[in-house]
Coordinates of C-alpha atoms and ligand atoms in Angstrom, one line a residue:
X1 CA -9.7 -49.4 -13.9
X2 CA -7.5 -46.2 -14.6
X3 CA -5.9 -44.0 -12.5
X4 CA -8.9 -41.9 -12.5
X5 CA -11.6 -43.6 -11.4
X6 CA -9.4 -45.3 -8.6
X7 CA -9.0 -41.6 -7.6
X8 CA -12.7 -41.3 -7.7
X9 CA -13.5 -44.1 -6.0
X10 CA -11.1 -43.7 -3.4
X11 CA -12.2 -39.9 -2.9
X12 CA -15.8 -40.9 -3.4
X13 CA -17.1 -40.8 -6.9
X14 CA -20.2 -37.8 -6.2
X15 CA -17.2 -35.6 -4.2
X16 CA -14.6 -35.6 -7.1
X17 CA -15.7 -33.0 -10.1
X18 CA -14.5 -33.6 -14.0
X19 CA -13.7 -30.9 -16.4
X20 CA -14.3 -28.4 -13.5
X21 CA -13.6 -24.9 -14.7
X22 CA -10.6 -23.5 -12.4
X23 CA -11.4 -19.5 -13.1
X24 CA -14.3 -20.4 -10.7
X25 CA -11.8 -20.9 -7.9
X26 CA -9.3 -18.5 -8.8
X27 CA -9.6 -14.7 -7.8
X28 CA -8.1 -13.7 -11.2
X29 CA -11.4 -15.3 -12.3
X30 CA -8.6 -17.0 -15.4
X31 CA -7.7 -20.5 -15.7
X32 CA -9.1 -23.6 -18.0
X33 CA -10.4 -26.8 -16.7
X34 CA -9.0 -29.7 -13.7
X35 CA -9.1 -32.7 -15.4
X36 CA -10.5 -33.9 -11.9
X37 CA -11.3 -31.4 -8.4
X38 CA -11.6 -32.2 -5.1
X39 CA -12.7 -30.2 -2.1
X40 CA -11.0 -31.8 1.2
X41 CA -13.5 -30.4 3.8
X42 CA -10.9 -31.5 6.7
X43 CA -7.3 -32.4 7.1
X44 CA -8.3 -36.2 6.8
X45 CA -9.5 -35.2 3.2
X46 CA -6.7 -33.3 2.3
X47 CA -4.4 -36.2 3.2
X48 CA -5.9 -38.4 1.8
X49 CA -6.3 -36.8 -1.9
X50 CA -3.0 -36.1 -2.3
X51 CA -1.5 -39.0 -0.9
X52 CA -3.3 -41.2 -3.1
X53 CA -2.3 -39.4 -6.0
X54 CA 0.9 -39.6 -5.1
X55 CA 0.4 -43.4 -4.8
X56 CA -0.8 -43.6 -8.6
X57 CA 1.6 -41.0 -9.6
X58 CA -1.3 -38.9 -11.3
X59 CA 0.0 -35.2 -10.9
X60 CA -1.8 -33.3 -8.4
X61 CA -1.9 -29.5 -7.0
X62 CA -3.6 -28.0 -3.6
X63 CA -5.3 -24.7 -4.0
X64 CA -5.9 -22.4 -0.9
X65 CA -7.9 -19.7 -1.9
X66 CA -6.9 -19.2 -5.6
X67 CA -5.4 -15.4 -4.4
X68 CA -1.8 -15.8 -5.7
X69 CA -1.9 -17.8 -8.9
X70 CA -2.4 -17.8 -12.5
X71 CA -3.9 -21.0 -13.9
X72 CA -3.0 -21.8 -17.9
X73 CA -5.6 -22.0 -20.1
X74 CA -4.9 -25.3 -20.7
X75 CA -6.0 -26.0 -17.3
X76 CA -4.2 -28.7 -15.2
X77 CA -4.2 -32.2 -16.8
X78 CA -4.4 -33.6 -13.0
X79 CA -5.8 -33.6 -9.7
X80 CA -6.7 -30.2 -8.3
X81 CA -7.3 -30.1 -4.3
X82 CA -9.2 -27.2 -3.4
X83 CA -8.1 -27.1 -0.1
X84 CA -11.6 -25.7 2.4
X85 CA -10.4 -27.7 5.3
X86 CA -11.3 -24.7 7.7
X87 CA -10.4 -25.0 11.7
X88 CA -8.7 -23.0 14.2
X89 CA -8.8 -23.7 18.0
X90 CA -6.8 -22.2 21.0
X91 CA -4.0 -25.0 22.2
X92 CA -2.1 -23.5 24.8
X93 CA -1.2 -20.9 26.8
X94 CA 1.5 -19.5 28.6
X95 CA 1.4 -17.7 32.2
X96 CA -0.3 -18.0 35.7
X97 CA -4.0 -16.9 35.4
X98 CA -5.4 -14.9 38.0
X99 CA -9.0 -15.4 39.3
X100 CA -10.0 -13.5 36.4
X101 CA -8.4 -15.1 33.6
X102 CA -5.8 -12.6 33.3
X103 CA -2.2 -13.1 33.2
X104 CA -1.6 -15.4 30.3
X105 CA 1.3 -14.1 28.9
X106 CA 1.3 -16.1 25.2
X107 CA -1.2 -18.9 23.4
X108 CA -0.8 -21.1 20.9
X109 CA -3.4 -21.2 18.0
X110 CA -3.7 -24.6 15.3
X111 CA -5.1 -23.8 12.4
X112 CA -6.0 -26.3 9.2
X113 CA -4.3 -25.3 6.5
X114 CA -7.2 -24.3 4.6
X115 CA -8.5 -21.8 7.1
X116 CA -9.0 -18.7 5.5
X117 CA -5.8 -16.3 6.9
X118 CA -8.8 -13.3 7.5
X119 CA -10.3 -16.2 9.9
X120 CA -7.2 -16.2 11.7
X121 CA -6.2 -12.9 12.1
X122 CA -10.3 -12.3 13.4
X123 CA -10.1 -15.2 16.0
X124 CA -6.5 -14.0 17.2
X125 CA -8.2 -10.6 17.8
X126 CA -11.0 -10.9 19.4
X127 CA -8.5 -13.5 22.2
X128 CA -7.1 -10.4 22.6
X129 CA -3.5 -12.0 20.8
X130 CA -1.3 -9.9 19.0
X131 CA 0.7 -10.5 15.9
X132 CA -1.0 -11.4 13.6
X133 CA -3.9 -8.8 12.8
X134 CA -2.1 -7.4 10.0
X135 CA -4.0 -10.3 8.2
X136 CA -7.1 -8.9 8.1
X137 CA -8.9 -8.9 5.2
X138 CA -5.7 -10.4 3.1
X139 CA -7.2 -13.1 0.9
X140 CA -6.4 -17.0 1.1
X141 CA -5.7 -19.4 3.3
X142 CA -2.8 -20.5 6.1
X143 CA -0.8 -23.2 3.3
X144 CA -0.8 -20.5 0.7
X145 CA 0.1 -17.8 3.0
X146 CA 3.1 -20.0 4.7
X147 CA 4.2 -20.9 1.2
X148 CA 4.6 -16.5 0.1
X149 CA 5.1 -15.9 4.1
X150 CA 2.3 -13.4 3.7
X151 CA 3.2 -9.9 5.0
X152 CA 2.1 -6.5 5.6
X153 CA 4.4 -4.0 6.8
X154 CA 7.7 -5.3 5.9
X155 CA 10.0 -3.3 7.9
X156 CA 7.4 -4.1 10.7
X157 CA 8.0 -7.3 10.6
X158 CA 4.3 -8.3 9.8
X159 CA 5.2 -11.5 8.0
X160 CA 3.1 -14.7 8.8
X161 CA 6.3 -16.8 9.2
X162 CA 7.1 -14.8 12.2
X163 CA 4.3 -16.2 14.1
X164 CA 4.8 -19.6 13.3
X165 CA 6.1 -22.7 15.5
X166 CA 5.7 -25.9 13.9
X167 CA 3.8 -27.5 10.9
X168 CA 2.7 -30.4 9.9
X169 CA 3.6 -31.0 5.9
X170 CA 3.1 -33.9 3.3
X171 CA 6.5 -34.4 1.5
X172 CA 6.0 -35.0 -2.0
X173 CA 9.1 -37.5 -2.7
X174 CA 8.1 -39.9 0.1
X175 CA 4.6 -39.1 0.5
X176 CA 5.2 -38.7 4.1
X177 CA 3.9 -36.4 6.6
X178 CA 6.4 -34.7 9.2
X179 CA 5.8 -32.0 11.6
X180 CA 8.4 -29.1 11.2
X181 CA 9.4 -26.6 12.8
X182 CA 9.9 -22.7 12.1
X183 CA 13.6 -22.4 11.1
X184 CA 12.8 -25.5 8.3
X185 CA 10.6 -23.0 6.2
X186 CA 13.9 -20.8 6.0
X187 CA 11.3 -17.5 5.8
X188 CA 12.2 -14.5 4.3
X189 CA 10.2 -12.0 2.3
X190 CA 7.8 -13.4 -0.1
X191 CA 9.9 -16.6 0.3
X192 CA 10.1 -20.0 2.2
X193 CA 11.7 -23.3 1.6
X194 CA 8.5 -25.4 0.3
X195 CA 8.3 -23.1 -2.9
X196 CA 11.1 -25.3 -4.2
X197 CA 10.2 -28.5 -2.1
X198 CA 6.8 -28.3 -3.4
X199 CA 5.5 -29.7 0.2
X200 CA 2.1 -29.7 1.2
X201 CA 0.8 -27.8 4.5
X202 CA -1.5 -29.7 5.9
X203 CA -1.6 -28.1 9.8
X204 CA 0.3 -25.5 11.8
X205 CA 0.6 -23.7 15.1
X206 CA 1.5 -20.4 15.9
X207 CA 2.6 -18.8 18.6
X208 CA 0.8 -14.8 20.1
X209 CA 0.9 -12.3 22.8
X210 CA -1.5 -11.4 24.3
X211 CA -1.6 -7.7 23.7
X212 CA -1.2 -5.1 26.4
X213 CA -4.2 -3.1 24.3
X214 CA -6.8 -5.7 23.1
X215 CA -9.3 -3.1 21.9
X216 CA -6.7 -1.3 20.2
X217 CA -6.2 -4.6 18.2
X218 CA -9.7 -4.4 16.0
X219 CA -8.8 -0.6 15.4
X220 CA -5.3 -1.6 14.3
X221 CA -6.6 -3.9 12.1
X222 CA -9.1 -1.9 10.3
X223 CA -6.5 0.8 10.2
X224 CA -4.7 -1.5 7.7
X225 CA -7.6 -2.6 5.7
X226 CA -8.0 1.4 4.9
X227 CA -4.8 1.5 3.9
X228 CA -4.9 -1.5 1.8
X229 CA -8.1 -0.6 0.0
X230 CA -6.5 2.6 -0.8
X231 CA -3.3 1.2 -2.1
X232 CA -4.9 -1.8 -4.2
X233 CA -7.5 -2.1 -6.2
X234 CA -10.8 -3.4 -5.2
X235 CA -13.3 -5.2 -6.1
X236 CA -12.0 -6.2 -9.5
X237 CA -10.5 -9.9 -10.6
X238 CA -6.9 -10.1 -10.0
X239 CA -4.2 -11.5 -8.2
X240 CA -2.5 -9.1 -5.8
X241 CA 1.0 -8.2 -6.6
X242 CA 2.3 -10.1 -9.7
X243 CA 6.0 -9.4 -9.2
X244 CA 8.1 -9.7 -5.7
X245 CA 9.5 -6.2 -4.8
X246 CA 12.9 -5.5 -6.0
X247 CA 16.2 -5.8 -3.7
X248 CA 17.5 -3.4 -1.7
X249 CA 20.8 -3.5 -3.9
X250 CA 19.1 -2.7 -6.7
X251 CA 17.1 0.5 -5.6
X252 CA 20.2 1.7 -4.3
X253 CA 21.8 0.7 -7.8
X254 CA 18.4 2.7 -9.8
X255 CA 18.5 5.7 -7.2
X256 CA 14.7 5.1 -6.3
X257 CA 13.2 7.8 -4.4
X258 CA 13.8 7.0 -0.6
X259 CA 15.1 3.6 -1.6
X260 CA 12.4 2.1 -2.5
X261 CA 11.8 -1.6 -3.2
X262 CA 8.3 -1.2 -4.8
X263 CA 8.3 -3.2 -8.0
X264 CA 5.0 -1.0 -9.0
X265 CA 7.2 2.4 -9.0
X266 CA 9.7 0.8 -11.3
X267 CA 6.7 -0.4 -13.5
X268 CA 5.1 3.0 -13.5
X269 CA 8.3 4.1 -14.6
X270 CA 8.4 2.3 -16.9
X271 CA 5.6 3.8 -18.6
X272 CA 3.6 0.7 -18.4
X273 CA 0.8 1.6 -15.8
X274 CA -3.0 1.1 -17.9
X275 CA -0.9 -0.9 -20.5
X276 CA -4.2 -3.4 -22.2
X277 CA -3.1 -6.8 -23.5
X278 CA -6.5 -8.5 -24.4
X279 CA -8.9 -8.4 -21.3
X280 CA -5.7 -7.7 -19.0
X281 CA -4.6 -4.6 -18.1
X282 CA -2.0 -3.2 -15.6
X283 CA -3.5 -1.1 -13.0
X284 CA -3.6 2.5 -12.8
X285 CA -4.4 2.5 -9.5
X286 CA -0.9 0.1 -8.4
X287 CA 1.3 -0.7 -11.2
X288 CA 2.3 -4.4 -9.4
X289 CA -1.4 -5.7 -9.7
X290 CA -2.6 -6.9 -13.8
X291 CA -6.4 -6.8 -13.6
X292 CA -8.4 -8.8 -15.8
X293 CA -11.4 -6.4 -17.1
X294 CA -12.9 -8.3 -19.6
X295 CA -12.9 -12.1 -20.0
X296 CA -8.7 -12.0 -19.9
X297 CA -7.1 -15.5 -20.3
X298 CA -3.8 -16.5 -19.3
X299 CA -2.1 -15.8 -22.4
X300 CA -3.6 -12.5 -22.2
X301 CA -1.6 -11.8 -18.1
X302 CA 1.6 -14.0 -19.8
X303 CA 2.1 -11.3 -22.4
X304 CA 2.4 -8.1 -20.0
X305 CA 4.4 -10.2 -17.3
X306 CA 6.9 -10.9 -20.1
X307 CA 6.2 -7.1 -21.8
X308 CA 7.1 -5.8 -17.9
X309 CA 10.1 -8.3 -17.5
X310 CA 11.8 -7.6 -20.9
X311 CA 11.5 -3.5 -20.1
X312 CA 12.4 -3.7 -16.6
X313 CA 15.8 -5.7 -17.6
X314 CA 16.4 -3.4 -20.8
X315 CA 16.0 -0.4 -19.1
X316 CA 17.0 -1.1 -15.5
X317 CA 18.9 -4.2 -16.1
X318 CA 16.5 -5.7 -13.5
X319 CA 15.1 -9.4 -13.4
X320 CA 11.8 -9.3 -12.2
X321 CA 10.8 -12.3 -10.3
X322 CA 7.4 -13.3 -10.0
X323 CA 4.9 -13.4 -6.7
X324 CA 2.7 -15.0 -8.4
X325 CA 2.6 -18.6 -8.7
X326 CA 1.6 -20.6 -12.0
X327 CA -0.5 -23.8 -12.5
X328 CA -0.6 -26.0 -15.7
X329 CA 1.5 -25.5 -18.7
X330 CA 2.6 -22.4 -20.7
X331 CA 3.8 -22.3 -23.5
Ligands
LIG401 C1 -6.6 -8.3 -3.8 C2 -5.5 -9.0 -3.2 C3 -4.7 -8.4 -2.2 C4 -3.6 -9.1 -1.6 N1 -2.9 -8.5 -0.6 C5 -1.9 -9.2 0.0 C6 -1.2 -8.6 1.1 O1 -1.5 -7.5 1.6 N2 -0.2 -9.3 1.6 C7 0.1 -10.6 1.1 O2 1.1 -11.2 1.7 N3 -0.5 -11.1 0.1 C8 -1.5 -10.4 -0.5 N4 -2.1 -11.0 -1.6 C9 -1.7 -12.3 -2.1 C10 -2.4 -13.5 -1.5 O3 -3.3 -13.0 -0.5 C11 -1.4 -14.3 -0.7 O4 -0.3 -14.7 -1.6 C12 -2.0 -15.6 -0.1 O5 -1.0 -16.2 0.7 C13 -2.5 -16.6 -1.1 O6 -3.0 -17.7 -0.5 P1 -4.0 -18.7 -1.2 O7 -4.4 -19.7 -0.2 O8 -5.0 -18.0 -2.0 O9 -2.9 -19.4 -2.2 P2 -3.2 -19.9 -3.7 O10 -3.3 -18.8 -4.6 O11 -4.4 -20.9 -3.7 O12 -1.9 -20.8 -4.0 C14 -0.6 -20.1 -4.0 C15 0.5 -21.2 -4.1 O13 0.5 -21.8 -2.8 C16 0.3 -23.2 -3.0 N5 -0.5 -23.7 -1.9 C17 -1.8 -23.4 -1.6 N6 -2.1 -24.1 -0.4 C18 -1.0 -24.7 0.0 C19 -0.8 -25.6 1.1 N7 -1.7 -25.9 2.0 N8 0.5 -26.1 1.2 C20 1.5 -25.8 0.3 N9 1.2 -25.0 -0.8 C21 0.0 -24.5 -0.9 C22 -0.5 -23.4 -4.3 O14 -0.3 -24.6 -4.9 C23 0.2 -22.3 -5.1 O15 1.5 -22.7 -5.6 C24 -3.3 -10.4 -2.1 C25 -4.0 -11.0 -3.1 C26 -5.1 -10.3 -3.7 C27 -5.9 -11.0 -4.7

């Protein structure tokens, strides 16, 4: 028996998918076929998928909600985990509660790593916890958000990593799992340490106030969402931001207007706003997202992320770096 059907039979032969097309579960709507998919409905499932094909060596890769990558046309010549095991529960708090349940001062909420960050940031409202509404309406889920440290309002501090206390994670060199704590992700923005350690998320905690303002929270929040559906565009395939913002040094360097870090001013600067390569185009409406309009393949987002790179370094001497992440091969 190969590698494959041990998978299969280990993950249950009806539950694991051949050939599955990966644009379905990617919000770029772009990506060729998993030579086998899985969806772990719980933590036990996501543990087990990847640990066994770690055990048979058979390359694997977990997919939250499919918000921040691009997937090759190719597809991915492995196992792909598409990672729906959704929980969040309340599992502590912090304070002496008065006869009418007031007076906790913090809580602790564990989520599964597939719980969609939205579902978070809605449960952690309506507790009346602050810190982490900025995630309203953000797509994906809790491992993909740790992995990016997901953020709104930078200078706010709004970054998902801020919240966190500990995690559980699968280590892909000993197939392992160990429970971590904050400081090991080494956040920073867009950043954190399992981007290059390639560990899985499998659980984590984090830690909230509870907010002085509780019905300020939900207005808060929806604030936000205005904001964000101005800024972005919506309803159309795509990625969010394809490039990480620029450093501080360098907009100091480029004299950008108050500073700025925004990668999309430099790429409207650039001229390249509504630029069409195939069925991709870079938005008019934010330079920093690459739409796909009309049936765009991989190739087609590849050629403007290396048309922005080359133009950004020849003209700005910048290196570009990107948010996105990639699955599969490119050429
Ligand atoms: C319209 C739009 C708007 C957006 N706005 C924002 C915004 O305001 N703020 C913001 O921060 N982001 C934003 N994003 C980007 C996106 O929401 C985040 O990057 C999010 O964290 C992606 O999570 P995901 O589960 O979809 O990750 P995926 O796209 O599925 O995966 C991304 C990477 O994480 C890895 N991964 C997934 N799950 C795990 C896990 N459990 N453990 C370890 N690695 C894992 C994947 O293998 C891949 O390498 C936006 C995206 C879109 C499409």
């Amino acid at each position: 028996m190969d590698v494959y059907e041990q998978i299969k039979n280990t993950l249950g032969p009806l539950r694991v998918l051949e050939n599955e097309p990966l644009s379905k579960h990617t919000y770029f709507k772009i990506g060729g076929p998993a030579k086998l998919f899985f969806e772990a409905k719980n933590v036990e499932d996501l543990k087990l998928a990847i640990s066994t094909a770690f055990e048979l060596k058979v390359p694997y890769v977990v997919l939250g909600g499919g918000a921040n990558v691009l997937v090759s046309d190719k597809g991915f010549d492995g196992l792909v985990v598409k990672n729906r095991a959704a929980e969040i529960k309340l599992v502590g708090i912090k304070g002496t509660i008065d006869k009418n349940g007031k007076g906790v001062k913090n809580a602790l909420v564990w989520t599964a790593s597939g719980t969609s960050m939205n579902q978070l940031a809605r449960f952690t409202i309506d507790q009346g916890l602050e810190g982490l509404e900025f995630l309203l309406s953000v797509p994906g889920t809790v491992g993909g958000g740790i992995k990016i440290n997901a953020h709104f309002e930078v200078e706010k501090g709004e970054f998902l990593g801020n919240r966190l206390v500990s995690a559980a994670i699968f280590d892909p060199l000993t197939g392992e799992v160990k429970t971590v704590q904050k400081d090991y992700f080494e956040f920073a923005y867009d950043m954190s340490k399992i981007q290059q350690t390639e560990e899985i998320v499998l659980e984590a905690i984090f830690r909230l106030d509870t907010s002085k303002d509780p019905t300020g929270l939900w207005k808060r929040a929806m604030d936000n969402v205005k904001r964000r559906n101005e800024e972005q565009p919506i309803g159309i395939a795509c990625s969010g931001c394809t490039f990480r913002n620029i450093e501080h040094e360098d907009a100091m360097r480029i004299a950008t207007p108050n500073i700025t870090t925004s990668t999309g001013y430099i790429i409207d600067k650039l001229g390249l706003k509504g630029t069409i390569m195939g069925g991709a185009k870079i938005s008019t409406h934010h330079a920093n997202f690459i739409i796909n309009t009309n049936d765009a393949t991989a190739s087609d987002v590849i050629k403007l992320i290396r048309m922005v790179k080359q133009k950004a370094k020849e003209v700005y001497d910048l290196d570009l770096k990107e948010e996105i992440f990639y699955i599969g091969d490119f050429d």
